[in-house]
C-alpha cells in the first residue's frame, strides 16, 4: 500500500518529468491509501482477537 502511495505521489510532485502520467498517479495514490488503511485495520483486528484469546 505504501509503495503505491509513493508511486502515486511521485508524478504529482514531479509533474511531467515523471514516467507515470498525472491521472494514473492519482489513481495509484487512492488505491495505495485504501490498501494501507485496509491493512492497518485488518492487522489491528487480528491483534485484538489474539489479545482476547490470550496471546497478547
PDB file of N, CA and C in Angstrom:
ATOM      1  N   UNK A   1       0.817  -1.211   0.000  1.00  0.00           N
ATOM      2  CA  UNK A   1       0.000   0.000   0.000  1.00  0.00           C
ATOM      3  C   UNK A   1       0.847   1.255   0.000  1.00  0.00           C
ATOM      4  N   UNK A   2       1.856   1.266   0.877  1.00  0.00           N
ATOM      5  CA  UNK A   2       2.710   2.443   0.995  1.00  0.00           C
ATOM      6  C   UNK A   2       3.521   2.653  -0.285  1.00  0.00           C
ATOM      7  N   UNK A   3       3.934   1.560  -0.922  1.00  0.00           N
ATOM      8  CA  UNK A   3       4.673   1.668  -2.188  1.00  0.00           C
ATOM      9  C   UNK A   3       3.797   2.326  -3.256  1.00  0.00           C
ATOM     10  N   UNK A   4       2.512   1.961  -3.288  1.00  0.00           N
ATOM     11  CA  UNK A   4       1.588   2.565  -4.248  1.00  0.00           C
ATOM     12  C   UNK A   4       1.390   4.048  -3.963  1.00  0.00           C
ATOM     13  N   UNK A   5       1.339   4.414  -2.673  1.00  0.00           N
ATOM     14  CA  UNK A   5       1.215   5.830  -2.324  1.00  0.00           C
ATOM     15  C   UNK A   5       2.430   6.586  -2.848  1.00  0.00           C
ATOM     16  N   UNK A   6       3.623   6.031  -2.645  1.00  0.00           N
ATOM     17  CA  UNK A   6       4.850   6.675  -3.118  1.00  0.00           C
ATOM     18  C   UNK A   6       4.828   6.818  -4.640  1.00  0.00           C
ATOM     19  N   UNK A   7       4.388   5.754  -5.342  1.00  0.00           N
ATOM     20  CA  UNK A   7       4.299   5.797  -6.800  1.00  0.00           C
ATOM     21  C   UNK A   7       3.273   6.836  -7.258  1.00  0.00           C
ATOM     22  N   UNK A   8       2.216   7.008  -6.487  1.00  0.00           N
ATOM     23  CA  UNK A   8       1.181   7.975  -6.831  1.00  0.00           C
ATOM     24  C   UNK A   8       1.604   9.406  -6.564  1.00  0.00           C
ATOM     25  N   UNK A   9       2.373   9.618  -5.491  1.00  0.00           N
ATOM     26  CA  UNK A   9       2.801  10.970  -5.125  1.00  0.00           C
ATOM     27  C   UNK A   9       3.875  11.471  -6.086  1.00  0.00           C
ATOM     28  N   UNK A  10       4.742  10.567  -6.563  1.00  0.00           N
ATOM     29  CA  UNK A  10       5.869  10.968  -7.420  1.00  0.00           C
ATOM     30  C   UNK A  10       5.442  11.793  -8.640  1.00  0.00           C
ATOM     31  N   UNK A  11       4.484  11.328  -9.472  1.00  0.00           N
ATOM     32  CA  UNK A  11       4.100  12.143 -10.635  1.00  0.00           C
ATOM     33  C   UNK A  11       3.424  13.452 -10.251  1.00  0.00           C
ATOM     34  N   UNK A  12       2.763  13.490  -9.092  1.00  0.00           N
ATOM     35  CA  UNK A  12       2.106  14.729  -8.660  1.00  0.00           C
ATOM     36  C   UNK A  12       3.175  15.770  -8.313  1.00  0.00           C
ATOM     37  N   UNK A  13       4.252  15.324  -7.651  1.00  0.00           N
ATOM     38  CA  UNK A  13       5.343  16.228  -7.292  1.00  0.00           C
ATOM     39  C   UNK A  13       6.182  16.564  -8.523  1.00  0.00           C
ATOM     40  N   UNK A  14       6.567  15.529  -9.290  1.00  0.00           N
ATOM     41  CA  UNK A  14       7.484  15.715 -10.413  1.00  0.00           C
ATOM     42  C   UNK A  14       6.798  16.338 -11.625  1.00  0.00           C
ATOM     43  N   UNK A  15       5.487  16.177 -11.718  1.00  0.00           N
ATOM     44  CA  UNK A  15       4.759  16.724 -12.860  1.00  0.00           C
ATOM     45  C   UNK A  15       5.063  15.926 -14.120  1.00  0.00           C
ATOM     46  N   UNK A  16       5.391  16.616 -15.191  1.00  0.00           N
ATOM     47  CA  UNK A  16       5.605  15.960 -16.485  1.00  0.00           C
ATOM     48  C   UNK A  16       6.959  15.261 -16.572  1.00  0.00           C
ATOM     49  N   UNK A  17       7.839  15.497 -15.589  1.00  0.00           N
ATOM     50  CA  UNK A  17       9.176  14.889 -15.616  1.00  0.00           C
ATOM     51  C   UNK A  17       9.071  13.386 -15.356  1.00  0.00           C
ATOM     52  N   UNK A  18       8.065  13.004 -14.563  1.00  0.00           N
ATOM     53  CA  UNK A  18       7.919  11.608 -14.146  1.00  0.00           C
ATOM     54  C   UNK A  18       7.517  10.710 -15.310  1.00  0.00           C
ATOM     55  N   UNK A  19       7.830   9.403 -15.169  1.00  0.00           N
ATOM     56  CA  UNK A  19       7.461   8.402 -16.169  1.00  0.00           C
ATOM     57  C   UNK A  19       5.956   8.120 -16.142  1.00  0.00           C
ATOM     58  N   UNK A  20       5.337   8.271 -14.963  1.00  0.00           N
ATOM     59  CA  UNK A  20       3.927   7.925 -14.791  1.00  0.00           C
ATOM     60  C   UNK A  20       3.071   9.171 -15.047  1.00  0.00           C
ATOM     61  N   UNK A  21       2.044   9.082 -15.906  1.00  0.00           N
ATOM     62  CA  UNK A  21       1.158  10.234 -16.133  1.00  0.00           C
ATOM     63  C   UNK A  21       0.430  10.662 -14.862  1.00  0.00           C
ATOM     64  N   UNK A  22       0.048  11.938 -14.831  1.00  0.00           N
ATOM     65  CA  UNK A  22      -0.551  12.544 -13.639  1.00  0.00           C
ATOM     66  C   UNK A  22      -1.804  11.805 -13.171  1.00  0.00           C
ATOM     67  N   UNK A  23      -2.746  11.518 -14.101  1.00  0.00           N
ATOM     68  CA  UNK A  23      -4.017  10.902 -13.696  1.00  0.00           C
ATOM     69  C   UNK A  23      -3.803   9.479 -13.180  1.00  0.00           C
ATOM     70  N   UNK A  24      -2.832   8.763 -13.751  1.00  0.00           N
ATOM     71  CA  UNK A  24      -2.521   7.423 -13.236  1.00  0.00           C
ATOM     72  C   UNK A  24      -1.925   7.541 -11.836  1.00  0.00           C
ATOM     73  N   UNK A  25      -1.130   8.587 -11.613  1.00  0.00           N
ATOM     74  CA  UNK A  25      -0.568   8.836 -10.287  1.00  0.00           C
ATOM     75  C   UNK A  25      -1.657   9.018  -9.242  1.00  0.00           C
ATOM     76  N   UNK A  26      -2.701   9.757  -9.589  1.00  0.00           N
ATOM     77  CA  UNK A  26      -3.811   9.982  -8.655  1.00  0.00           C
ATOM     78  C   UNK A  26      -4.518   8.664  -8.348  1.00  0.00           C
ATOM     79  N   UNK A  27      -4.756   7.848  -9.393  1.00  0.00           N
ATOM     80  CA  UNK A  27      -5.414   6.548  -9.193  1.00  0.00           C
ATOM     81  C   UNK A  27      -4.566   5.667  -8.279  1.00  0.00           C
ATOM     82  N   UNK A  28      -3.248   5.597  -8.544  1.00  0.00           N
ATOM     83  CA  UNK A  28      -2.349   4.796  -7.708  1.00  0.00           C
ATOM     84  C   UNK A  28      -2.359   5.296  -6.272  1.00  0.00           C
ATOM     85  N   UNK A  29      -2.371   6.614  -6.106  1.00  0.00           N
ATOM     86  CA  UNK A  29      -2.374   7.211  -4.774  1.00  0.00           C
ATOM     87  C   UNK A  29      -3.620   6.782  -3.999  1.00  0.00           C
ATOM     88  N   UNK A  30      -4.784   6.868  -4.651  1.00  0.00           N
ATOM     89  CA  UNK A  30      -6.046   6.498  -3.996  1.00  0.00           C
ATOM     90  C   UNK A  30      -6.042   5.015  -3.629  1.00  0.00           C
ATOM     91  N   UNK A  31      -5.624   4.158  -4.575  1.00  0.00           N
ATOM     92  CA  UNK A  31      -5.564   2.720  -4.298  1.00  0.00           C
ATOM     93  C   UNK A  31      -4.603   2.452  -3.144  1.00  0.00           C
ATOM     94  N   UNK A  32      -3.459   3.122  -3.151  1.00  0.00           N
ATOM     95  CA  UNK A  32      -2.465   2.943  -2.096  1.00  0.00           C
ATOM     96  C   UNK A  32      -3.009   3.322  -0.730  1.00  0.00           C
ATOM     97  N   UNK A  33      -3.726   4.438  -0.658  1.00  0.00           N
ATOM     98  CA  UNK A  33      -4.305   4.881   0.612  1.00  0.00           C
ATOM     99  C   UNK A  33      -5.334   3.870   1.100  1.00  0.00           C
ATOM    100  N   UNK A  34      -6.203   3.404   0.195  1.00  0.00           N
ATOM    101  CA  UNK A  34      -7.231   2.428   0.568  1.00  0.00           C
ATOM    102  C   UNK A  34      -6.581   1.148   1.087  1.00  0.00           C
ATOM    103  N   UNK A  35      -5.568   0.640   0.359  1.00  0.00           N
ATOM    104  CA  UNK A  35      -4.887  -0.586   0.778  1.00  0.00           C
ATOM    105  C   UNK A  35      -4.218  -0.412   2.131  1.00  0.00           C
ATOM    106  N   UNK A  36      -3.580   0.736   2.350  1.00  0.00           N
ATOM    107  CA  UNK A  36      -2.877   0.980   3.605  1.00  0.00           C
ATOM    108  C   UNK A  36      -3.862   1.011   4.765  1.00  0.00           C
ATOM    109  N   UNK A  37      -4.970   1.730   4.602  1.00  0.00           N
ATOM    110  CA  UNK A  37      -5.989   1.801   5.652  1.00  0.00           C
ATOM    111  C   UNK A  37      -6.552   0.410   5.922  1.00  0.00           C
ATOM    112  N   UNK A  38      -6.850  -0.344   4.852  1.00  0.00           N
ATOM    113  CA  UNK A  38      -7.388  -1.694   4.995  1.00  0.00           C
ATOM    114  C   UNK A  38      -6.414  -2.588   5.751  1.00  0.00           C
ATOM    115  N   UNK A  39      -5.128  -2.536   5.370  1.00  0.00           N
ATOM    116  CA  UNK A  39      -4.125  -3.373   6.021  1.00  0.00           C
ATOM    117  C   UNK A  39      -3.980  -3.016   7.491  1.00  0.00           C
ATOM    118  N   UNK A  40      -3.942  -1.717   7.812  1.00  0.00           N
ATOM    119  CA  UNK A  40      -3.821  -1.293   9.203  1.00  0.00           C
ATOM    120  C   UNK A  40      -5.027  -1.773  10.005  1.00  0.00           C
ATOM    121  N   UNK A  41      -6.227  -1.625   9.450  1.00  0.00           N
ATOM    122  CA  UNK A  41      -7.454  -2.048  10.121  1.00  0.00           C
ATOM    123  C   UNK A  41      -7.444  -3.556  10.346  1.00  0.00           C
ATOM    124  N   UNK A  42      -7.044  -4.310   9.305  1.00  0.00           N
ATOM    125  CA  UNK A  42      -7.025  -5.767   9.358  1.00  0.00           C
ATOM    126  C   UNK A  42      -6.020  -6.253  10.395  1.00  0.00           C
ATOM    127  N   UNK A  43      -4.830  -5.670  10.409  1.00  0.00           N
ATOM    128  CA  UNK A  43      -3.801  -6.061  11.373  1.00  0.00           C
ATOM    129  C   UNK A  43      -4.254  -5.750  12.792  1.00  0.00           C
ATOM    130  N   UNK A  44      -4.870  -4.588  12.986  1.00  0.00           N
ATOM    131  CA  UNK A  44      -5.342  -4.188  14.310  1.00  0.00           C
ATOM    132  C   UNK A  44      -6.421  -5.150  14.807  1.00  0.00           C
ATOM    133  N   UNK A  45      -7.338  -5.554  13.915  1.00  0.00           N
ATOM    134  CA  UNK A  45      -8.387  -6.509  14.273  1.00  0.00           C
ATOM    135  C   UNK A  45      -7.776  -7.840  14.686  1.00  0.00           C
ATOM    136  N   UNK A  46      -6.804  -8.322  13.912  1.00  0.00           N
ATOM    137  CA  UNK A  46      -6.142  -9.585  14.217  1.00  0.00           C
ATOM    138  C   UNK A  46      -5.446  -9.539  15.563  1.00  0.00           C
ATOM    139  N   UNK A  47      -4.841  -8.390  15.870  1.00  0.00           N
ATOM    140  CA  UNK A  47      -4.148  -8.252  17.149  1.00  0.00           C
ATOM    141  C   UNK A  47      -5.146  -8.280  18.299  1.00  0.00           C
ATOM    142  N   UNK A  48      -6.290  -7.639  18.122  1.00  0.00           N
ATOM    143  CA  UNK A  48      -7.304  -7.638  19.177  1.00  0.00           C
ATOM    144  C   UNK A  48      -7.831  -9.043  19.435  1.00  0.00           C
ATOM    145  N   UNK A  49      -8.065  -9.808  18.350  1.00  0.00           N
ATOM    146  CA  UNK A  49      -8.576 -11.169  18.512  1.00  0.00           C
ATOM    147  C   UNK A  49      -7.567 -12.032  19.259  1.00  0.00           C
ATOM    148  N   UNK A  50      -6.266 -11.908  18.919  1.00  0.00           N
ATOM    149  CA  UNK A  50      -5.235 -12.674  19.621  1.00  0.00           C
ATOM    150  C   UNK A  50      -5.179 -12.265  21.084  1.00  0.00           C
ATOM    151  N   UNK A  51      -5.327 -10.975  21.365  1.00  0.00           N
ATOM    152  CA  UNK A  51      -5.291 -10.485  22.738  1.00  0.00           C
ATOM    153  C   UNK A  51      -6.464 -11.057  23.533  1.00  0.00           C
ATOM    154  N   UNK A  52      -7.619 -11.179  22.882  1.00  0.00           N
ATOM    155  CA  UNK A  52      -8.805 -11.749  23.527  1.00  0.00           C
ATOM    156  C   UNK A  52      -8.556 -13.196  23.927  1.00  0.00           C
ATOM    157  N   UNK A  53      -7.920 -13.951  23.020  1.00  0.00           N
ATOM    158  CA  UNK A  53      -7.654 -15.365  23.283  1.00  0.00           C
ATOM    159  C   UNK A  53      -6.579 -15.507  24.356  1.00  0.00           C
ATOM    160  N   UNK A  54      -5.694 -14.524  24.449  1.00  0.00           N
ATOM    161  CA  UNK A  54      -4.675 -14.557  25.487  1.00  0.00           C
ATOM    162  C   UNK A  54      -3.257 -14.487  24.954  1.00  0.00           C
ATOM    163  N   UNK A  55      -3.093 -14.363  23.632  1.00  0.00           N
ATOM    164  CA  UNK A  55      -1.758 -14.210  23.049  1.00  0.00           C
ATOM    165  C   UNK A  55      -1.512 -12.725  22.785  1.00  0.00           C
ATOM    166  N   UNK A  56      -1.209 -11.991  23.846  1.00  0.00           N
ATOM    167  CA  UNK A  56      -1.039 -10.545  23.703  1.00  0.00           C
ATOM    168  C   UNK A  56       0.299 -10.233  23.035  1.00  0.00           C
TER     169      UNK A  56
END
